[in-house]
Every structure is written in structure tokens, then in C-alpha cells.
Short mmCIF file of C-alpha atoms and ligand atoms in Angstrom, two decimals:
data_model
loop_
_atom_site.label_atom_id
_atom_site.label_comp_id
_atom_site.label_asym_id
_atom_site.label_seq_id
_atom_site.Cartn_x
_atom_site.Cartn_y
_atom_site.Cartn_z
CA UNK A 1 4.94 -7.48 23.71
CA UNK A 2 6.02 -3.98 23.25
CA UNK A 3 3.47 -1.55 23.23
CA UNK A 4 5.16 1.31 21.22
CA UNK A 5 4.27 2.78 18.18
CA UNK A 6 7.34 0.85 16.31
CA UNK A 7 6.12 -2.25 17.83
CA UNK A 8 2.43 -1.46 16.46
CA UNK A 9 0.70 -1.61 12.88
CA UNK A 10 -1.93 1.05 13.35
CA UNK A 11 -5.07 -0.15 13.69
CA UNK A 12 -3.49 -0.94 17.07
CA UNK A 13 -1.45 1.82 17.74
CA UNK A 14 -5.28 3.39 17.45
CA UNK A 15 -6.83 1.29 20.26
CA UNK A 16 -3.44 0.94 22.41
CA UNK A 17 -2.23 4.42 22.65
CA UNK A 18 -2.20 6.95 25.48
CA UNK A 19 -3.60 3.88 28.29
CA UNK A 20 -1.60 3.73 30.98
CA UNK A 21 -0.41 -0.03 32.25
CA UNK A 22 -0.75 0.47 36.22
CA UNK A 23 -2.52 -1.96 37.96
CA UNK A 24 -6.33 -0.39 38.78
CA UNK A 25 -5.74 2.47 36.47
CA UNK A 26 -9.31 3.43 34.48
CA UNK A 27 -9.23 1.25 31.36
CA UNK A 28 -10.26 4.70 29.38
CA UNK A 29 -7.89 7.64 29.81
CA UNK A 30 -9.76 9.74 32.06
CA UNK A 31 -11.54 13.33 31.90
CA UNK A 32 -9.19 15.14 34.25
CA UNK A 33 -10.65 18.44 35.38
CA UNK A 34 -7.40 20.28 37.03
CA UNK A 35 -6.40 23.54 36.54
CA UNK A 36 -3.37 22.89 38.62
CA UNK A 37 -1.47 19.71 40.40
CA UNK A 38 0.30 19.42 43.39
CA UNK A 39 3.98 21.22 43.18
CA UNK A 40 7.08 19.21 42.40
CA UNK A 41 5.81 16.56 39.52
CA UNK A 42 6.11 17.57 36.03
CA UNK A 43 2.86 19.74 35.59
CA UNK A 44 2.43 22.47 37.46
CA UNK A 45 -0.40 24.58 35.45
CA UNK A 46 -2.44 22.70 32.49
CA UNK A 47 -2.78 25.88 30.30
CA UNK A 48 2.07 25.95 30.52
CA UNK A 49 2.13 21.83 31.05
CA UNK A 50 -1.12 20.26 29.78
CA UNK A 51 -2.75 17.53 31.27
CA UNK A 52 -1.95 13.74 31.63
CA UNK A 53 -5.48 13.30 29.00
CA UNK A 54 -4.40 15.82 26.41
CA UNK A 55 -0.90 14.24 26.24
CA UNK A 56 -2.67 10.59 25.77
CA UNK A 57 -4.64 12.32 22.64
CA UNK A 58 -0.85 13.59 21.65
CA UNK A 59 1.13 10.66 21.88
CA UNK A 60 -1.76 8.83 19.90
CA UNK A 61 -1.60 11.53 17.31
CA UNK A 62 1.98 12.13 17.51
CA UNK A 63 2.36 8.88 16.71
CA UNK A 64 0.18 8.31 13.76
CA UNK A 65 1.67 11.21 12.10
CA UNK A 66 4.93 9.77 13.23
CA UNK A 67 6.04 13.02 15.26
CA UNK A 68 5.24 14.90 18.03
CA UNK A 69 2.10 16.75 18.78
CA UNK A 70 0.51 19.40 20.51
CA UNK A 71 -2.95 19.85 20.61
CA UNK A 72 -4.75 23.25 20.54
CA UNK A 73 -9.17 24.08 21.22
CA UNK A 74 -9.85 23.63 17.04
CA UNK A 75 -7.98 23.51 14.32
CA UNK A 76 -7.67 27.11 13.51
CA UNK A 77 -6.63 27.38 16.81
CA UNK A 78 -3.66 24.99 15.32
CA UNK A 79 -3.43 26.95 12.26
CA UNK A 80 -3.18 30.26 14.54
CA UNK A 81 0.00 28.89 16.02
CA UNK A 82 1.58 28.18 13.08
CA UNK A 83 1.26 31.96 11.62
CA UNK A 84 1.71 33.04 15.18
CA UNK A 85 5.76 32.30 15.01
CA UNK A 86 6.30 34.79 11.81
CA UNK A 87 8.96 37.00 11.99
CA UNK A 88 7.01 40.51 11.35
CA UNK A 89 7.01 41.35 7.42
CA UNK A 90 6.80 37.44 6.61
CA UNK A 91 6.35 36.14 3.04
CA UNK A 92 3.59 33.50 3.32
CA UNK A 93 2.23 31.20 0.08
CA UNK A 94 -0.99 29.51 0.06
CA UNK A 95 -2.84 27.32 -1.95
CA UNK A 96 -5.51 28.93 -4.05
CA UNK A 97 -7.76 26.04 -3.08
CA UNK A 98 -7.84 25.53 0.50
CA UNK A 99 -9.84 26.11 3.72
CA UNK A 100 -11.36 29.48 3.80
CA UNK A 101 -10.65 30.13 7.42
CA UNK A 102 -6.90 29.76 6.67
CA UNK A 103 -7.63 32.08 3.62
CA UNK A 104 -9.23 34.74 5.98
CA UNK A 105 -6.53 34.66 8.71
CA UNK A 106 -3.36 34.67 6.12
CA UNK A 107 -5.45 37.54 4.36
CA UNK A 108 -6.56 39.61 7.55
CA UNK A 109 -2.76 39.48 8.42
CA UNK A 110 -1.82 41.09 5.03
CA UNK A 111 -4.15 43.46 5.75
CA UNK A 112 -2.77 44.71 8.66
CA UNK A 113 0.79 44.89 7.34
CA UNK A 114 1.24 41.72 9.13
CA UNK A 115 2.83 39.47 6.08
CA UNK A 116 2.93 38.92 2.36
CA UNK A 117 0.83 36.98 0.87
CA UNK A 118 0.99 35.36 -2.42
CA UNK A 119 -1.10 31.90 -3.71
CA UNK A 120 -0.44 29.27 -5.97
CA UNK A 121 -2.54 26.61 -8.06
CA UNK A 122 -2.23 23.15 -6.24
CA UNK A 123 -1.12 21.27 -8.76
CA UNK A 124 1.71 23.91 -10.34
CA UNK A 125 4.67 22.38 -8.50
CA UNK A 126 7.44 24.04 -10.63
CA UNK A 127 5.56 27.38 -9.12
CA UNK A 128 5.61 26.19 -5.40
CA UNK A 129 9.24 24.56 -6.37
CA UNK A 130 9.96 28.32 -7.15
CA UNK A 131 8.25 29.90 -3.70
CA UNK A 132 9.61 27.60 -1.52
CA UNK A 133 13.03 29.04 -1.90
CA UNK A 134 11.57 32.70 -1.13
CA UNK A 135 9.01 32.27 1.35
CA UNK A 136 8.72 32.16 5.22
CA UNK A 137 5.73 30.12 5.27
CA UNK A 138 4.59 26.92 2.94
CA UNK A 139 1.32 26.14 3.59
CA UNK A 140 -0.11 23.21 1.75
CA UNK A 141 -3.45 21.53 2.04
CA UNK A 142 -3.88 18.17 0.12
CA UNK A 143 -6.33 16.91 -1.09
CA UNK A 144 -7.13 20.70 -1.01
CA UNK A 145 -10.65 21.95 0.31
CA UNK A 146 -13.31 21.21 -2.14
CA UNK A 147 -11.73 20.70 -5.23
CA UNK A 148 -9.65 17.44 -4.07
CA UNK A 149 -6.17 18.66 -6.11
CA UNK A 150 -3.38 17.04 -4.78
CA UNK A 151 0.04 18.83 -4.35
CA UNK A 152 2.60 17.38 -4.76
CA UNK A 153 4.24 17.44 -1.68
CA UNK A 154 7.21 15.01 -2.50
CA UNK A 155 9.04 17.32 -4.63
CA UNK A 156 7.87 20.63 -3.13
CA UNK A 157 8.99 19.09 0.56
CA UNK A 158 12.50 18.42 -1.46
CA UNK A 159 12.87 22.36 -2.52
CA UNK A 160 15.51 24.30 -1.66
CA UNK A 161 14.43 26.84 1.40
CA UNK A 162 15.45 30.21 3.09
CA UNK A 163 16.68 28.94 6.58
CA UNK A 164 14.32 29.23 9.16
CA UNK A 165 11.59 28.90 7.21
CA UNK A 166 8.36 26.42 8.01
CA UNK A 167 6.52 23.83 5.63
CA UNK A 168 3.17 22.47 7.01
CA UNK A 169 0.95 21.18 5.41
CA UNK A 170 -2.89 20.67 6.03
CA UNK A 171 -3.79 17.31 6.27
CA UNK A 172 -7.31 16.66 7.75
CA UNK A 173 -8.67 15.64 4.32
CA UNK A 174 -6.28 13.15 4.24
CA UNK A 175 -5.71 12.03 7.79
CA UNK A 176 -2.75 10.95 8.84
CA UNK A 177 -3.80 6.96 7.88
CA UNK A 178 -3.77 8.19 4.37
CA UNK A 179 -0.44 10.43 4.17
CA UNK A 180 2.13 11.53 6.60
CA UNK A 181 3.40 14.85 5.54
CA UNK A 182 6.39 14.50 8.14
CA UNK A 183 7.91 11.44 6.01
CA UNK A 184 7.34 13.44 2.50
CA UNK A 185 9.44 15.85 4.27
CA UNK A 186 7.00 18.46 5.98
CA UNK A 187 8.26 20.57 8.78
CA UNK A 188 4.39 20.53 10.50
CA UNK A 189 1.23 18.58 9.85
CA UNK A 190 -1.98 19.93 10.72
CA UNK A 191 -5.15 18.12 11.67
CA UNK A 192 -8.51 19.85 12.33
CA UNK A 193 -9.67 16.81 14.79
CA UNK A 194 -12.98 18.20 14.62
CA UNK A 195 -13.50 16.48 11.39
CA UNK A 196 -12.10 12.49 11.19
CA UNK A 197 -10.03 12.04 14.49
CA UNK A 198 -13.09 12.94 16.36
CA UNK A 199 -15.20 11.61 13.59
CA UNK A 200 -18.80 12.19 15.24
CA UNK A 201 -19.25 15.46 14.59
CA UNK A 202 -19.45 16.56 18.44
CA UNK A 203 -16.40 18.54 19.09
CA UNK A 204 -14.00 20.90 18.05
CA UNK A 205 -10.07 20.09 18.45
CA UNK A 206 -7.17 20.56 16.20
CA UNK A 207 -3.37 19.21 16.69
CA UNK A 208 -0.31 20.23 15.26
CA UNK A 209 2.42 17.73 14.66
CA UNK A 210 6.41 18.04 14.19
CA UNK A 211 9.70 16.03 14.50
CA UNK A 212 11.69 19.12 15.76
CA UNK A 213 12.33 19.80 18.90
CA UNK A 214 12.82 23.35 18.05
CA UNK A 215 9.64 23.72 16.74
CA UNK A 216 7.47 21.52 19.57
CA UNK A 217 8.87 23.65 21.68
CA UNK A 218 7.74 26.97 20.08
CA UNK A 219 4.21 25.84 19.60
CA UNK A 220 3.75 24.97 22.92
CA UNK A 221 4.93 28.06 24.19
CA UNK A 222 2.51 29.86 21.39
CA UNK A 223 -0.76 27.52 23.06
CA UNK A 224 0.89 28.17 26.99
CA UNK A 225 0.98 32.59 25.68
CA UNK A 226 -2.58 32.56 23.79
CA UNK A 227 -4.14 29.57 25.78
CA UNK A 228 -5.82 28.32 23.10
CA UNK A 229 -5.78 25.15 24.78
CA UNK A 230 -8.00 22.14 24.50
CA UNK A 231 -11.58 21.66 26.70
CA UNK A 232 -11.04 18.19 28.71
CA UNK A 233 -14.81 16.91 27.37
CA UNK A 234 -12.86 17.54 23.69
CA UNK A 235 -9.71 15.84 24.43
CA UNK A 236 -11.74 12.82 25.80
CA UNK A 237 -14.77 12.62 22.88
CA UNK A 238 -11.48 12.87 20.51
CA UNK A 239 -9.35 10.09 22.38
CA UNK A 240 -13.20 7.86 22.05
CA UNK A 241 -14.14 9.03 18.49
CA UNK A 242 -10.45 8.34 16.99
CA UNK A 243 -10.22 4.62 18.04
CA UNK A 244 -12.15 3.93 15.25
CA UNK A 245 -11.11 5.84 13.07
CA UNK A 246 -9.30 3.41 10.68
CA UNK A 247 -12.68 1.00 10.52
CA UNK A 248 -14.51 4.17 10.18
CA UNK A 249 -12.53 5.73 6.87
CA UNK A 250 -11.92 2.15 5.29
CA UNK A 251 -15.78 1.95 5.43
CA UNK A 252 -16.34 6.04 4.48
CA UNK A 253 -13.74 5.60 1.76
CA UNK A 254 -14.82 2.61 0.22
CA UNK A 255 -18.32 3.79 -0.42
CA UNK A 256 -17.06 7.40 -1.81
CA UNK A 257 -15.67 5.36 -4.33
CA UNK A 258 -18.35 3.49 -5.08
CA UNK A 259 -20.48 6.73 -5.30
CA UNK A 260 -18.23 9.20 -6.93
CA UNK A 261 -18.14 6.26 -9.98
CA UNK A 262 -22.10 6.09 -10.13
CA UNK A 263 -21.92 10.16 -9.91
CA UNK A 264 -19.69 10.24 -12.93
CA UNK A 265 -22.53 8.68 -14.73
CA UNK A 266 -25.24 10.07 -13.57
CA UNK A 267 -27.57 12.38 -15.85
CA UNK A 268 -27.98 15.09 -13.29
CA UNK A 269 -24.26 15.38 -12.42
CA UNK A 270 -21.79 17.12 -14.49
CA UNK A 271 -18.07 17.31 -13.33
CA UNK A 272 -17.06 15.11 -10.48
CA UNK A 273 -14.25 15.30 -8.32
CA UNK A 274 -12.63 12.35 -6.18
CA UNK A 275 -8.58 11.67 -5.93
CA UNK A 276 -9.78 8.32 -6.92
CA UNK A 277 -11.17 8.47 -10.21
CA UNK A 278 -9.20 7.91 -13.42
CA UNK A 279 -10.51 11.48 -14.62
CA UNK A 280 -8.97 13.46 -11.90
CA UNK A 281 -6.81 15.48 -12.64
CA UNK A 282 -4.31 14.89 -10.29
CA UNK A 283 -5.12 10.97 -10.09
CA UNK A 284 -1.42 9.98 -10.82
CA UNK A 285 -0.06 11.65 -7.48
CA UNK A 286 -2.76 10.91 -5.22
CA UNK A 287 -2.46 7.09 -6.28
CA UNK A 288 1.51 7.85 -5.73
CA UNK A 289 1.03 9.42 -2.13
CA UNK A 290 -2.29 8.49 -0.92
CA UNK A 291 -2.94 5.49 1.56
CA UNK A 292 -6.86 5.73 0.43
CA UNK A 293 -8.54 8.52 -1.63
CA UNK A 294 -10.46 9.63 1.25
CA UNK A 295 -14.51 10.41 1.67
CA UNK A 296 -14.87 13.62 0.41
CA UNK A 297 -16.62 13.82 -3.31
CA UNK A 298 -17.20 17.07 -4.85
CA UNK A 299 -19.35 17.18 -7.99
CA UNK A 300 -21.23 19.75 -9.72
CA UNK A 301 -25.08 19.59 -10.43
CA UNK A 302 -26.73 19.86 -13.73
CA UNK A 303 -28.49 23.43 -14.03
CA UNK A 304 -28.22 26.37 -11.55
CA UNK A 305 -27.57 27.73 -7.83
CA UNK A 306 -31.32 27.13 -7.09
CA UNK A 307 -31.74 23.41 -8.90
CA UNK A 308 -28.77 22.30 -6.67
CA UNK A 309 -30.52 23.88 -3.20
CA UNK A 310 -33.31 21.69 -4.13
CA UNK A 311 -31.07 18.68 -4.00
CA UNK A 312 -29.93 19.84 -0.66
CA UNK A 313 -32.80 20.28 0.29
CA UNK A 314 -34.28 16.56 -0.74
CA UNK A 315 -31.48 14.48 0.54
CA UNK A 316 -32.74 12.99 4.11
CA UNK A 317 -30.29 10.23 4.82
CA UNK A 318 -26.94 12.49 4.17
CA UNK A 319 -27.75 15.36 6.25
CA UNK A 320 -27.82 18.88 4.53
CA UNK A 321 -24.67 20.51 6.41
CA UNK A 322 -21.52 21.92 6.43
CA UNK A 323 -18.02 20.01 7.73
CA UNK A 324 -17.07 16.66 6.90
CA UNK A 325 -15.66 13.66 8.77
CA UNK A 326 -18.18 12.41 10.94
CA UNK A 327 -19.97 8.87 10.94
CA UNK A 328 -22.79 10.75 8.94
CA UNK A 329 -22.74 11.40 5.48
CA UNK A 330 -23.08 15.44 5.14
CA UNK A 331 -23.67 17.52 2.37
CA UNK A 332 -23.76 20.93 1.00
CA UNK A 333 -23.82 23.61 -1.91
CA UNK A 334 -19.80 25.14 -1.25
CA UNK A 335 -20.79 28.61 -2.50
CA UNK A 336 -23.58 29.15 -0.69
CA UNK A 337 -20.86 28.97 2.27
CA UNK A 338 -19.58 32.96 3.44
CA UNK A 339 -16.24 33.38 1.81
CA UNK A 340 -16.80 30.53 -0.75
CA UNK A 341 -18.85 32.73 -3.60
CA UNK A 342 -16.03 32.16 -5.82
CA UNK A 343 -16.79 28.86 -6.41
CA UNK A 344 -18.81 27.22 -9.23
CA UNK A 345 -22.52 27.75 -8.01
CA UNK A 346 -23.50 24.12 -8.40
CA UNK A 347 -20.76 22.74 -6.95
CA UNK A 348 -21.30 20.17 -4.02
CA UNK A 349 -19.42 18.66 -1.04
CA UNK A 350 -20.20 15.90 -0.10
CA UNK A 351 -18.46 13.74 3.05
CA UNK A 352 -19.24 10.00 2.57
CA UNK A 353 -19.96 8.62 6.12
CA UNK A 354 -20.48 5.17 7.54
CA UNK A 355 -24.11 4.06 6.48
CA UNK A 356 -24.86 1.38 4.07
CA UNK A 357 -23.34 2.71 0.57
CA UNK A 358 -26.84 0.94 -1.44
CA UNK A 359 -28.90 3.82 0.96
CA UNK A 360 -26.82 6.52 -0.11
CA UNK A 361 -27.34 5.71 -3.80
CA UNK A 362 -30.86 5.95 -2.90
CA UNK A 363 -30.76 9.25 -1.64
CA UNK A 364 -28.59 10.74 -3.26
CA UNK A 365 -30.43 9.05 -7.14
CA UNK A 366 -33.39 10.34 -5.47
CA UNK A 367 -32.43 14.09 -4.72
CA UNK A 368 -30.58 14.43 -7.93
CA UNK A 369 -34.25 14.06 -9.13
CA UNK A 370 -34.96 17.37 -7.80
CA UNK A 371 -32.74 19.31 -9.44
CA UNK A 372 -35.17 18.73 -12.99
CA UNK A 373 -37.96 20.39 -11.37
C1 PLP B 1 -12.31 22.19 9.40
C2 PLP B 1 -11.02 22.44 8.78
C3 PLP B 1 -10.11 23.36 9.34
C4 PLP B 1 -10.43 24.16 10.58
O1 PLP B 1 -10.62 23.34 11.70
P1 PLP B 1 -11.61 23.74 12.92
O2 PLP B 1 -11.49 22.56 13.81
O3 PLP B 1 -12.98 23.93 12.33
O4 PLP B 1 -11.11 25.00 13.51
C5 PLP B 1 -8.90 23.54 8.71
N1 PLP B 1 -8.59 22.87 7.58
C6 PLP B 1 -9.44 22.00 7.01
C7 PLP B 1 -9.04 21.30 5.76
C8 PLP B 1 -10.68 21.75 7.58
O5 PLP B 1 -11.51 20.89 7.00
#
């Protein structure tokens, strides 16, 4: 039996990947702490030619997103690269919903004369139809970071384009079991594999994925010139962490649907957003392009700023914290976040983990509670 990723469905693809076949080889792909390697083999530095453990964790990823990868110390470090290639005077469009770091890099850039910068609604795809013929950089996140609008990247991907220019898209909400932006036509896919690949909420790690050689090539020549490279302990808590990371978002996603339907009715909860629910707005696409709806639920609370800190506060099986992805259920007030004071003040994220979805109700009934006091 083959052992590729053609060969594979996923769920094995997930466990087989990156293991080497020689006879007494470590089961496990190794930690391998080397700067250098012996002259005349393939690698000669790990910061220009990686090691043999970061390209097991690139191959595995590489192949779920069904490109090539290279994998960089976090996933701004990923996103870094990306803006990193722009010509100098670069027009750039981003979603107005997305992740704030991306936000603050694109708009520090602009600041310094870097780029232009111009942002779009998620869900207007005549607009982004419109930009993709005039801009250097597409960026995309869907579902976008915390209101769960999903672009459509189908007919954006299929928009005329200045040559030269790059589409990536975001996809860590997603993951790349859920939607593989190189098939809908995506130049790069992004992954922050802090949050689901590593899914245990013990490392940072992001990876950037293409089918051009062109473009492989550049990236790894942006990590080899910054050396924003991976830590080994990352590359093998990610390789550990993302074996189960299709039992791990069946289960996550699964219960976030179960949830974000008992939200919808809940006294204490006004608007709630999940890709899932009938009431989304952009339901239609996500059940279109979307695998699964994902684990992320954002919903606003019944009264003010302060009445939903005091549901934060009294949740005790979902943790009261920031990020999303891990085996734990997290949770937090967005606009209480630096950079996120734009958003509605009672608005909550909330990333479904792997616990028993009757306990969550429990806590989560429970806290609600605390918002009437
Ligand atoms: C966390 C996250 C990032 C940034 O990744 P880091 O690993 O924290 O650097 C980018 N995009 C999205 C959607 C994220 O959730």
C-alpha cells in the first residue's frame, strides 16, 4: 500500500505523514536540535535548508492543503512573509473583518508609505470581484475573525488579476479539513498552527502553503533572509497535536452546533453567529464551501460591556481567554481585546473544544445567569 497523500483519505494522511519507513528509525519524527549538518547532503544550515522535522510538519501540511508548505515561528510570522514580497508602493485589500494583527501590520505598512491599503465587507463579492483586478495583494480570511462571514472565495479566486499579483487567503478558522483555498483557486493558504493544527494551546507556529514553485521558492528565501523560522519543541508539539486533529474538530464542531442552536434561544443571548445556523447570513456559501462549520460561535450578550465580563468571569469549565483551537473550550469579550474596540461591546468568542457538549450547556446556562445581576 502506497503511502502518499493520493493514496490516503485524511484521517490517515494525518497519522501517516512525515514518518520515515527505515528499518529502526524512531516511530515519532524526532526533535532534531542542529544548527548545521555535515557538508555534501541536502541541508547545509537549518535557518537556508530547514530541518528533516520541520519538513515532516510540511509535507503533512502541504498535503492537507494539497500544496506545498513552508513553515515559519507563528502565524504572523507567515503572514509577514506574505507582505514581505510587495513590490514597494503595493495596493493591498483586506477584509474589514479579520485578524487584528494582520490589520495592524497591513496598516503600520501604509503608514510608513509602505503600501495602499483599502478594505472590503466579506460578504460584498461584486466589490472584491472589482479589487481583485487592481490590487497587488488579496487577502481573505474566511470564516473571518469574530464575525464568522464567509467570502466567497469561489468567484473572487475566478477574478480577473493584474499579473503578478498574490491571492491568499487566511484559513485557520477553517482548517484545511474544512476548505482548501488552493482548489477554490487561491495562490497561498495561511494557517496560524498555533490554533487547530497544534490544537493544545502550547505553541506558536504558522505555515504558509502554495502550488507554485515560483512562489515556494520566494517564501523560503523570505524565512532563510528574516529567519523567522520555526523552534524544534514547536515543530514537534505541532507534528503530536495535529494527528488528531480531524477526531478533535469533528468532536469541537459537532458540539458548536449543538450550542450555537441552544444560544439562539437562550433569554440572555441576543444575536448569534455560527456558519452553521440557518440565520447566518452567509449560511448559503459556507454550506456551499465548508467541509464542517467549524468551533468558533460568536454571540452577543443581553445588556452591557460590564453584564458580559460577569459572564466571563462565571464560566469555569470554558476557560476565560483569548485564542481559539485548542482541546479546551475558551472564551472571551472581543472588544475588551487591544485593537478590537470597534466591535459590539457584548460581543463574545467563544472556541468550542473537546469536553462533553451537556457540561458546556451547563456552564455556559449557568454564566449567562450572571449577566441579570
Ligand atoms: C491566531 C491567528 C493569526 C495569527 O497567528 P499567530 O500564530 O498567533 O501568530 C492569524 N490569523 C488568524 C485567523 C488567527 O486566528
Amino acid at each position: 500500500m502506497e503511502l502518499d497523500r493520493d493514496s490516503l483519505r485524511t484521517d490517515s494522511w494525518l497519522v501517516a505523514a512525515g514518518r520515515t519507513d527505515e528499518p529502526g528509525d524512531p516511530l515519532n519524527v524526532p526533535i532534531v536540535a542542529a544548527s548545521n549538518f555535515v557538508a555534501g547532503g541536502p541541508r547545509a544550515y537549518a535557518r537556508d535548508h530547514g530541518t528533516p522535522s520541520w519538513s515532516a510538519l510540511e509535507d503533512l501540511v502541504g498535503g492537507l492543503e494539497r500544496g506545498r508548505s513552508v513553515v515559519f515561528s507563528s502565524g504572523m510570522a507567515a503572514v509577514s512573509a506574505v507582505f514581505e514580497m510587495l513590490p514597494a508602493g503595493a495596493t493591498i485589500v483586506l477584509p474589514n473583518d479579520c485578524y487584528h494583527g494582520v490589520h495592524e501590520l497591513a496598516a503600520h505598512g501604509s503608514e510608513r508609505g509602505l503600501w495602499r491599503l483599502s478594505s472590503l465587507e466579506v460578504d460584498d463579492t461584486d466589490a472584491w470581484i472589482d479589487a481583485a483586478g487592481r490590487s497587488d495583494l488579496i487577502w481573505l480570511e474566511s470564516p473571518s475573525n469574530p464575525l464568522l462571514t464567509v467570502a466567497d472565495l469561489e468567484a473572487i479566486c475566478a477574478a480577473p488579476r493584474l499579473p503578478g499579483s498574490i491571492l491568499a487567503v487566511d484559513n485557520t478558522f477553517a482548517t484545511p479539513l474544512n476548505q482548501q483555498p488552493l482548489s477554490l483557486g487561491a495562490d497561498v493558504s495561511m494557517q496560524s498552527a498555533t490554533k487547530f493544527i497544534g490544537g493544545h494551546s502550547d505553541l506558536l507556529t504558522g505555515v504558509l502553503t502554495t502550488r507554485s514553485d515560483a512562489l515556494l521558492g520566494r517564501l523560503s528565501a523570505v524565512r532563510e533572509r528574516s529567519g523567522a523560522i520555526p523552534g524544534m519543541l514547536e515543530v514537534f508539539l505541532a507534528l503530536r497535536g495535529v494527528r488528531t486533529m480531524a477526531l478533535r474538530l469533528d468532536r469541537a464542531q459537532m458540539t458548536a452546533a449543538t450550542l450555537a442552536r441552544r444560544l439562539e434561544q437562550h433569554d440572555s443571548v441576543g444575536t448569534v453567529r455560527y456558519p452553521g445556523l440557518p440565520s447566518h447570513p452567509t449560511h448559503e456559501i459556507a454550506e456551499a464551501q465548508l467541509g464542517g462549520f467549524g468551533s468558533i460561535i460568536s454571540f452577543d450578550v443581553v445588556g452591557d460591556a460590564d453584564a458580559t465580563d460577569r459572564v466571563c468571569r462565571a464560566i469555569r469549565l470554558i476557560r476565560h481567554a483569548t485564542s481559539l483551537g485548542g482541546v479546551e473550550s475558551t472564551m472571551e469579550r472581543r472588544a475588551a481585546t487591544p485593537g478590537q474596540e470597534h466591535l459590539p461591546p457584548s460581543l463574545v468568542r467563544l472556541s468550542v473544544g473537546i469536553e462533553d457538549p451537556e457540561d458546556l450547556w451547563r456552564d455556559l446556562d449557568h454564566a449567562l445567569g450572571a449577566s441579570r445581576r
